[in-house]
PDB file of C-alpha atoms in Angstrom:
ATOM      1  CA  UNK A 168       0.000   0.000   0.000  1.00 48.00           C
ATOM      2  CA  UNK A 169       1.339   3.407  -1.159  1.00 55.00           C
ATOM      3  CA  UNK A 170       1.420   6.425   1.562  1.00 61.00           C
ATOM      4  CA  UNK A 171       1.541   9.952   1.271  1.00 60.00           C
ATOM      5  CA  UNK A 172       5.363  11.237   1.952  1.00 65.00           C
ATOM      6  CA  UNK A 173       4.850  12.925   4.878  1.00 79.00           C
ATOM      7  CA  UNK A 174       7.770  15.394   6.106  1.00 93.00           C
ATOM      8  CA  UNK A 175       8.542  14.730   9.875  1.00 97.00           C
ATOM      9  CA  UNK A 176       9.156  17.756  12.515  1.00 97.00           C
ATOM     10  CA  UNK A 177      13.038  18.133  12.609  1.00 98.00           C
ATOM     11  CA  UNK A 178      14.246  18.513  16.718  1.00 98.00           C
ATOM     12  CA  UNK A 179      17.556  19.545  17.221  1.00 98.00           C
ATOM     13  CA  UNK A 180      19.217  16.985  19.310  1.00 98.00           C
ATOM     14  CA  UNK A 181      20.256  19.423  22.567  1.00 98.00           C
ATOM     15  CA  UNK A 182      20.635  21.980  19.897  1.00 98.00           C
ATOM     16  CA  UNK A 183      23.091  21.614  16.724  1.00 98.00           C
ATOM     17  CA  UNK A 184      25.399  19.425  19.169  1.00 97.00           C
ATOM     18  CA  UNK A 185      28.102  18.464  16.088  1.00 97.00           C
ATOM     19  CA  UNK A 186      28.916  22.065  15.247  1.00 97.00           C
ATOM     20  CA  UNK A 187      28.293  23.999  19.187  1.00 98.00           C
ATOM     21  CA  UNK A 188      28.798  22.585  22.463  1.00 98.00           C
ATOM     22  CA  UNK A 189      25.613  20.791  23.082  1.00 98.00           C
ATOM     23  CA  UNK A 190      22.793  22.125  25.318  1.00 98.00           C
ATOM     24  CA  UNK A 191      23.833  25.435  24.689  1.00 98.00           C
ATOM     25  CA  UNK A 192      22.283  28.597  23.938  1.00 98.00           C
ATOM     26  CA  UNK A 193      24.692  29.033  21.168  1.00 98.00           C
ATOM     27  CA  UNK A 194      23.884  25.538  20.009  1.00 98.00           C
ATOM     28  CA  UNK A 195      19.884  25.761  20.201  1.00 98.00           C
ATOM     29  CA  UNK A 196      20.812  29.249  17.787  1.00 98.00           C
ATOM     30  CA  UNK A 197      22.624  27.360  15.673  1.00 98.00           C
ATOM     31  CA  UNK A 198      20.101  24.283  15.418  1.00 98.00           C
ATOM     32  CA  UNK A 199      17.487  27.257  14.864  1.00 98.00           C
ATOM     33  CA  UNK A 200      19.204  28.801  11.976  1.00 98.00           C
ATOM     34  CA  UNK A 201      19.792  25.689  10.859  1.00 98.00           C
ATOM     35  CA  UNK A 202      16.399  25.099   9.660  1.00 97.00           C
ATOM     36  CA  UNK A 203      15.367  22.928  12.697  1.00 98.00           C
ATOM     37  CA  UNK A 204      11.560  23.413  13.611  1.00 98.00           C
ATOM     38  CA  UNK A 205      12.318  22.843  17.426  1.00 98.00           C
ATOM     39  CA  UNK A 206      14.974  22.229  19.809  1.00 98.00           C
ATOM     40  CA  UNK A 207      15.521  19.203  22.253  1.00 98.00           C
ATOM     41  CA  UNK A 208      17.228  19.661  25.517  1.00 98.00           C
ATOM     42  CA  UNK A 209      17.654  18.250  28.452  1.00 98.00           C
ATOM     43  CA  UNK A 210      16.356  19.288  32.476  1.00 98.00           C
ATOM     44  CA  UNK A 211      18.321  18.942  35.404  1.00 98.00           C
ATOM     45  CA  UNK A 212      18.293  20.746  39.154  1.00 98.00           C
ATOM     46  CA  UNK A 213      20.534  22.680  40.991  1.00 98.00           C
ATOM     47  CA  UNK A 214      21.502  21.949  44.775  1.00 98.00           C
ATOM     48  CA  UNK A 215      19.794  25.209  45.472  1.00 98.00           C
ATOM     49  CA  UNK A 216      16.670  24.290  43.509  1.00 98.00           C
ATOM     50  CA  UNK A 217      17.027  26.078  40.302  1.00 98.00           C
ATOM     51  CA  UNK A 218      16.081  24.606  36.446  1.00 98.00           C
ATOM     52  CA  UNK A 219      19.140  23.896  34.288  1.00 98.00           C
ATOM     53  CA  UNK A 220      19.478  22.280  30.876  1.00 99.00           C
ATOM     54  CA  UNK A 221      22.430  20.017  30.917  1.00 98.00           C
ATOM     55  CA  UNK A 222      22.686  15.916  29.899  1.00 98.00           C
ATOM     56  CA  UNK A 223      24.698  14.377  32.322  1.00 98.00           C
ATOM     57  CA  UNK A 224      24.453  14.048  35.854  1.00 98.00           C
ATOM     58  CA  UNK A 225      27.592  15.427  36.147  1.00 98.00           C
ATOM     59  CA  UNK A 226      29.614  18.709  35.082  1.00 98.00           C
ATOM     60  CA  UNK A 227      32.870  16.666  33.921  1.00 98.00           C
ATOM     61  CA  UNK A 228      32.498  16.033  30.500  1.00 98.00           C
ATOM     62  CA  UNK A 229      30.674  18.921  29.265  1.00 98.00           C
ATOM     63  CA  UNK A 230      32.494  21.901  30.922  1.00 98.00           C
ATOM     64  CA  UNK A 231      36.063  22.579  32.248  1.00 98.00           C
ATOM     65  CA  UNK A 232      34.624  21.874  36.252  1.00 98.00           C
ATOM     66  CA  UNK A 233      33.709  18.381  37.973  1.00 98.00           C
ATOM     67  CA  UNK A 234      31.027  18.027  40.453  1.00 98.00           C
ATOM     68  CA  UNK A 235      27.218  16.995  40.505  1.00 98.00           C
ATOM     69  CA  UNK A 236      24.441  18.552  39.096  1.00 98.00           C
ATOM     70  CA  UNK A 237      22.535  18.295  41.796  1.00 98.00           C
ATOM     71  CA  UNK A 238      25.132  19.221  44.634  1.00 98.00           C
ATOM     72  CA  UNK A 239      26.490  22.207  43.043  1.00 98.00           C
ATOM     73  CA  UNK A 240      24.574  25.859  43.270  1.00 98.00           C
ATOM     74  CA  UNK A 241      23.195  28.138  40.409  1.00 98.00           C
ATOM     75  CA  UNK A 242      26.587  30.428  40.758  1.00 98.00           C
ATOM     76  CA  UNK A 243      28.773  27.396  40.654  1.00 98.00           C
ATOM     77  CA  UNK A 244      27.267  25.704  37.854  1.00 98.00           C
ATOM     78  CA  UNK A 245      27.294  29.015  35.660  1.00 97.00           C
ATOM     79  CA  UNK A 246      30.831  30.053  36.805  1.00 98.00           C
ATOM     80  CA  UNK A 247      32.116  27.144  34.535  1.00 98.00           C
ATOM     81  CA  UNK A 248      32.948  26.854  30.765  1.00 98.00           C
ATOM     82  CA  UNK A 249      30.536  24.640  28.511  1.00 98.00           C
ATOM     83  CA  UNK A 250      32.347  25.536  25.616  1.00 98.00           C
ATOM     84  CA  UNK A 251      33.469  28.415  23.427  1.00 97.00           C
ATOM     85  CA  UNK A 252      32.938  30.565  26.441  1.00 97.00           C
ATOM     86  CA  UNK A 253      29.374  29.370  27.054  1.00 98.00           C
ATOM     87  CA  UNK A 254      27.269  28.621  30.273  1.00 98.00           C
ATOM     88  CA  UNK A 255      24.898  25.577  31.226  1.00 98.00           C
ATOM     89  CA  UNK A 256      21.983  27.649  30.405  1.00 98.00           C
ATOM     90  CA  UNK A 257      18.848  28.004  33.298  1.00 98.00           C
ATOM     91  CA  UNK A 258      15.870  26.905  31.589  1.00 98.00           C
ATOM     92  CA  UNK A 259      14.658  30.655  31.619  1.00 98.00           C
ATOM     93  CA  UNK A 260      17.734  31.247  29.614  1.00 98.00           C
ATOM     94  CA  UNK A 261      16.674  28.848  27.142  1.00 98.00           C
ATOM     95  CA  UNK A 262      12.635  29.289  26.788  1.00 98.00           C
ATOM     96  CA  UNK A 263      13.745  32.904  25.872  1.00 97.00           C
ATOM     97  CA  UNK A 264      15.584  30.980  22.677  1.00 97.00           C
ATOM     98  CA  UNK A 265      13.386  28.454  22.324  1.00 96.00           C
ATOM     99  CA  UNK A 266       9.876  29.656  22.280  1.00 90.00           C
ATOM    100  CA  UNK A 267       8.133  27.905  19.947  1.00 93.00           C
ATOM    101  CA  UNK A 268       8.387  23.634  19.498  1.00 97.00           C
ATOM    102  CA  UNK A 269      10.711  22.384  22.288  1.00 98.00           C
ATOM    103  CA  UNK A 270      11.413  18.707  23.455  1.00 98.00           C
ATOM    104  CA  UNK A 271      12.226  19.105  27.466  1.00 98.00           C
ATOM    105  CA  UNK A 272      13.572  15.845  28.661  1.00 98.00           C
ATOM    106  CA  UNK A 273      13.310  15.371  32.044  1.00 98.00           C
ATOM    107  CA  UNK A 274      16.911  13.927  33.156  1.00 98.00           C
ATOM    108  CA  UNK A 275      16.703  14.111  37.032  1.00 97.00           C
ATOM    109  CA  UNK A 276      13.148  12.897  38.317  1.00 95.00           C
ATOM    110  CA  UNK A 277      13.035  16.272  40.834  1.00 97.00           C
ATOM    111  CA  UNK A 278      13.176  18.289  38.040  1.00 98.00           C
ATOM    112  CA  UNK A 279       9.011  17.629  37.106  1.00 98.00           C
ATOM    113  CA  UNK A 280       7.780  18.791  40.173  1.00 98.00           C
ATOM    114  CA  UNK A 281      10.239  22.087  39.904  1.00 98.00           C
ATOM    115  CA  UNK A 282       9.502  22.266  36.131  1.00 98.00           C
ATOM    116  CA  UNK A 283       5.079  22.127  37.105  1.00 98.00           C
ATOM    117  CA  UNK A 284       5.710  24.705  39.728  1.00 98.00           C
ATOM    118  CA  UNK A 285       7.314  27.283  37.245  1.00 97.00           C
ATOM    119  CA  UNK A 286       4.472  26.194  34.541  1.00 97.00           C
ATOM    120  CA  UNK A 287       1.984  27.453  37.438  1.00 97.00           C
ATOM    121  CA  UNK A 288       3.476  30.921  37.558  1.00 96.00           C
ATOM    122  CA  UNK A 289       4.754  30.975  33.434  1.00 96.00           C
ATOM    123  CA  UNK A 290       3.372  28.718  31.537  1.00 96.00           C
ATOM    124  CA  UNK A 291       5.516  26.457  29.263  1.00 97.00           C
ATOM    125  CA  UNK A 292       5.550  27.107  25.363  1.00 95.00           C
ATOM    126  CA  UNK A 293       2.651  26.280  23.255  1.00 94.00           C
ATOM    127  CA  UNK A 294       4.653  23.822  21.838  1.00 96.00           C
ATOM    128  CA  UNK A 295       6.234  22.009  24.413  1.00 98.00           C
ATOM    129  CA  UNK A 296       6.614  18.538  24.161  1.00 98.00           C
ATOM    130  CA  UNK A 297       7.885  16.843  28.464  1.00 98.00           C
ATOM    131  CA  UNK A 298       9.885  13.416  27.333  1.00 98.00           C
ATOM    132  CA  UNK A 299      11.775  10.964  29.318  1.00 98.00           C
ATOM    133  CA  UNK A 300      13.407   7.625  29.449  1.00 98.00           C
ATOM    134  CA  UNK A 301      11.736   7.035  32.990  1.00 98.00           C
ATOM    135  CA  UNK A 302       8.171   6.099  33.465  1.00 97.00           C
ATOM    136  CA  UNK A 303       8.097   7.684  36.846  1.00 97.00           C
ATOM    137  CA  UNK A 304       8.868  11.280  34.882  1.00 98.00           C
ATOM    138  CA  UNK A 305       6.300  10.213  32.438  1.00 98.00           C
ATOM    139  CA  UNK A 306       4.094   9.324  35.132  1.00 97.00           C
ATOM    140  CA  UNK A 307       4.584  12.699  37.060  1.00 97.00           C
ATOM    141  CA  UNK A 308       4.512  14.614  34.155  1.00 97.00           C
ATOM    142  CA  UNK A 309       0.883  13.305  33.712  1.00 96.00           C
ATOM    143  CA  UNK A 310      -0.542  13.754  37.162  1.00 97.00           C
ATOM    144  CA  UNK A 311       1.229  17.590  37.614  1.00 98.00           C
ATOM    145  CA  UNK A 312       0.870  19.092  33.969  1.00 98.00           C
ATOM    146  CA  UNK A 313      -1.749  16.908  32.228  1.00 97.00           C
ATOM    147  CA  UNK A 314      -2.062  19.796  29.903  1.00 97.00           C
ATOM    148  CA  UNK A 315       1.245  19.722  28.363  1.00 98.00           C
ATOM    149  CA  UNK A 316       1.704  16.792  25.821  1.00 98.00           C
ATOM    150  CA  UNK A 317       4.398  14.079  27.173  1.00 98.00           C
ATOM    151  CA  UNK A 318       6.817  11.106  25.764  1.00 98.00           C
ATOM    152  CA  UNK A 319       7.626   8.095  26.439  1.00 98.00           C
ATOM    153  CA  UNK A 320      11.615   7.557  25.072  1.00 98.00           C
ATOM    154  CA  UNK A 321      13.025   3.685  24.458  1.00 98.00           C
ATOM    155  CA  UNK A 322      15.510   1.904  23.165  1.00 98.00           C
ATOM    156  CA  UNK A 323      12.942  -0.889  22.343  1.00 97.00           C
ATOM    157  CA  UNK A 324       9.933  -0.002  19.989  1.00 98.00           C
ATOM    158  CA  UNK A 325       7.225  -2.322  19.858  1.00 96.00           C
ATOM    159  CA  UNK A 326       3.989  -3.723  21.124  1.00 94.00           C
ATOM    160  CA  UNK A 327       5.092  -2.878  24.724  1.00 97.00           C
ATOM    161  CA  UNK A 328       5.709   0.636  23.889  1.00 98.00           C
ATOM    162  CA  UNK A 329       2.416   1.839  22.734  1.00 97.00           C
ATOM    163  CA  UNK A 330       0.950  -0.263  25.433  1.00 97.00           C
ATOM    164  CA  UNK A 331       3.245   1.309  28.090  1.00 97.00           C
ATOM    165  CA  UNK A 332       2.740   5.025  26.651  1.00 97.00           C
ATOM    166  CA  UNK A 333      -0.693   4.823  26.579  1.00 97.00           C
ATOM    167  CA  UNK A 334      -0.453   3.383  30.185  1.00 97.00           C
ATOM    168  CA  UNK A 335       1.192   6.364  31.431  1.00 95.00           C
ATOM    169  CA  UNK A 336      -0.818   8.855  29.301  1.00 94.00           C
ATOM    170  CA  UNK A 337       1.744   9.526  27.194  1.00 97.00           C
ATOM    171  CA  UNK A 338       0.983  11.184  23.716  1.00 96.00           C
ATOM    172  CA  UNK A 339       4.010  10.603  22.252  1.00 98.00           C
ATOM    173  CA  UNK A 340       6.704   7.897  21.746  1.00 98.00           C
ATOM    174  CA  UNK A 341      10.370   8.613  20.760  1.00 98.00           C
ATOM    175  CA  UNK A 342      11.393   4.918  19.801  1.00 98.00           C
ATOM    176  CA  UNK A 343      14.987   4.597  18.808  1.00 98.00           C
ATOM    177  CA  UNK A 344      15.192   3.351  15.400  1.00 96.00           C
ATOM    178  CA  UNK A 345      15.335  -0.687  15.223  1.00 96.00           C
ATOM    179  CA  UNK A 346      13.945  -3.565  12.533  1.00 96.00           C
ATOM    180  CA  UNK A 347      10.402  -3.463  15.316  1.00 97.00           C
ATOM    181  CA  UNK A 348      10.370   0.092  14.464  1.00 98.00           C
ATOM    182  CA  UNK A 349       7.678  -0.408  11.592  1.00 98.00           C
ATOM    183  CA  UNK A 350       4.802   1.164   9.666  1.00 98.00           C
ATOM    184  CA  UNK A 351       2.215  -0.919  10.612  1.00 98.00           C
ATOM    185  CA  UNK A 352       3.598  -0.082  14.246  1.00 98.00           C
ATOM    186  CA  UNK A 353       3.539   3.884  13.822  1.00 98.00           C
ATOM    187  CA  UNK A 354      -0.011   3.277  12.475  1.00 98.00           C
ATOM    188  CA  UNK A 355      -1.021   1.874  15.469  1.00 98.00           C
ATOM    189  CA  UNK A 356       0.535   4.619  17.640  1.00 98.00           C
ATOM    190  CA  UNK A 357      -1.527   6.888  14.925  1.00 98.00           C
ATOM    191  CA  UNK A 358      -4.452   5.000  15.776  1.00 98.00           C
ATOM    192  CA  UNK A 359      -4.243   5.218  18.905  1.00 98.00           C
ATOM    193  CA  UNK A 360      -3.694   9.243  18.835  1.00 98.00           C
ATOM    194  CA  UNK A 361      -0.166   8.687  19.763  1.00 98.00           C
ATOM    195  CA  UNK A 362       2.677  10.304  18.198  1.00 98.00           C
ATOM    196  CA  UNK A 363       5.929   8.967  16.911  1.00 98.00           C
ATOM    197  CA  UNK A 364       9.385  11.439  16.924  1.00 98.00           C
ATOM    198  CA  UNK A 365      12.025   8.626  16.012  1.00 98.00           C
ATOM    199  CA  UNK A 366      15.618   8.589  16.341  1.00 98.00           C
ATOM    200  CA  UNK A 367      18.646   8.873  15.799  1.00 96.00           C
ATOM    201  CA  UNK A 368      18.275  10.771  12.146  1.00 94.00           C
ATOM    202  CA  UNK A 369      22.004  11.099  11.489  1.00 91.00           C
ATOM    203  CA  UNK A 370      22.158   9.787   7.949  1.00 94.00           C
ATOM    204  CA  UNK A 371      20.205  10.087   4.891  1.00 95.00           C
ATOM    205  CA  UNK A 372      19.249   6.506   4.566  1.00 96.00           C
ATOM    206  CA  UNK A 373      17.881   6.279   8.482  1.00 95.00           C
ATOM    207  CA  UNK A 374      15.940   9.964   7.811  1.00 96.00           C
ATOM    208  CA  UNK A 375      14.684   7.698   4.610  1.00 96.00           C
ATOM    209  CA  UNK A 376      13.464   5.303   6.853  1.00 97.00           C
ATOM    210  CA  UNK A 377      11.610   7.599   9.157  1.00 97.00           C
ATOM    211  CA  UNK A 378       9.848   9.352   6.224  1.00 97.00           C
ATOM    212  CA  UNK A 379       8.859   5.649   4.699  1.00 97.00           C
ATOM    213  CA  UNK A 380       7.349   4.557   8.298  1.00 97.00           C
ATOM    214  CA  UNK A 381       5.423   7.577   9.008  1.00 97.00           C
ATOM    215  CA  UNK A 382       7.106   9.607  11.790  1.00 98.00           C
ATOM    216  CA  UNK A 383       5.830  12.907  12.923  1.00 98.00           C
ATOM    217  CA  UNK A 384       9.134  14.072  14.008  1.00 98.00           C
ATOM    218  CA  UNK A 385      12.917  13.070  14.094  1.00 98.00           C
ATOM    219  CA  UNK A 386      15.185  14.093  16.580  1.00 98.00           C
ATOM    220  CA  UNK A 387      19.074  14.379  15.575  1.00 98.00           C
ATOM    221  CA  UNK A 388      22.150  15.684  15.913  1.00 98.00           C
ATOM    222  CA  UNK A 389      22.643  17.097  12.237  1.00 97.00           C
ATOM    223  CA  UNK A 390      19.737  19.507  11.780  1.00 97.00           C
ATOM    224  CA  UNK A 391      20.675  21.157   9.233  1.00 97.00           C
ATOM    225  CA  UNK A 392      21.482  18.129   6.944  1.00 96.00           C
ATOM    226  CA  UNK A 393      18.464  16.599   7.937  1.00 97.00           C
ATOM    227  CA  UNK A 394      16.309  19.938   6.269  1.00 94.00           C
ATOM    228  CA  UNK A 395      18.373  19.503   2.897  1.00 95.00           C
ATOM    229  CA  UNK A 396      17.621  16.135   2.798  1.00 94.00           C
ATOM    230  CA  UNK A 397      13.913  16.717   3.888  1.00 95.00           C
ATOM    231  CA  UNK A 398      14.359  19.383   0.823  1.00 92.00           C
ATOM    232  CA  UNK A 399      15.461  16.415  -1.802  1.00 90.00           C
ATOM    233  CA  UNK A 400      11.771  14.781  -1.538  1.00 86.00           C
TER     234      UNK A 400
END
């Protein structure tokens, strides 16, 4: 059965990460004038309770400091280098950048309940899009901002992912791409008014791949070859 080529949502995997240092303000710029339609990044929280948008649970391999996330302050964690002179942004920083489609994936499971108490006072982005690899996140994310769409992450697409996501509310699924990952499944997530943002898009023949199966959005690291490509079709 023929399907209509549908062109996926292009995420900027924490920013334009191959070309800035990733999670970045600089980088989510970059990804931006790139030609990526939204930015995702990644939520953490400070020892002294503030929002930040870094990957690891650490400092070490991202910046020119060491020390946890999560017992290091606001001051500390911005007093170090992430890279061509740039900070670990505070999510403030970063919805100022990225106000319009914007993947926030919860990293540290304290960071929902500080991420719905800001939402009560400024309200996240129209287009904001609360992902995680953890149920519990996805869980949270439900109970505390059922408003805001949320997504399931895996390494395993399948049966027991759309079963799972629509368990835990979820309306999206960001599957990593694997032989399960299939059209017939992504129709089912359809069906089931679930979305699909698949990953990683890195090369032309994967982005293919994502196009052929019906994605609604890709998340990678290469943004702006991902558009030209997208452009080709």
């Amino acid at each position: 059965m023929n399907h209509p080529v549908r062109r996926p949502l292009v995420y900027g995997h924490r920013g334009a990460r191959v070309e800035e240092p990733e999670n970045t303000l600089r980088s989510f710029r970059r990804a931006l004038a790139l030609g990526a339609d939204g930015i995702e990044l990644d939520v953490r929280v400070s020892a002294d309770g503030h929002l930040v948008i870094i990957h690891d649970a650490a400092v070490d391999r991202t910046t020119d400091g060491t020390g946890e996330i999560a017992a290091l302050t606001l001051a500390e964690i911005q007093s170090l280098d992430a890279g061509s002179g740039e900070r670990i942004p505070t999510f403030e920083e970063a919805m100022e950048v990225c106000a319009g489609l914007v993947q926030i994936e919860i990293k540290a499971p304290e960071a929902v309940e500080a991420l719905a108490e800001r939402d009560k006072r400024i309200p996240l982005p129209e287009g904001a899009v609360i992902t995680s690899f953890s149920r519990t996140a996805v869980e949270s994310s439900a109970r505390l901002m059922p408003h805001v769409p949320r997504g399931l992450i895996t390494h395993h697409p399948g049966d027991e992912m759309l079963e799972q996501a629509l368990d835990l509310k979820a309306t999206w699924v960001c599957p990593e791409l694997k032989p399960e990952l299939t059209r017939e499944l992504v129709d089912r997530c359809h069906a089931a008014s679930v979305e699909v943002d698949a990953w990683p898009a890195g090369d032309r023949e994967k982005l293919l791949r994502f196009v052929e199966i019906g994605a609604d959005a890709v998340t990678t690291d290469y943004p702006g070859r991902v558009r030209e490509w997208l452009g080709e079709l």
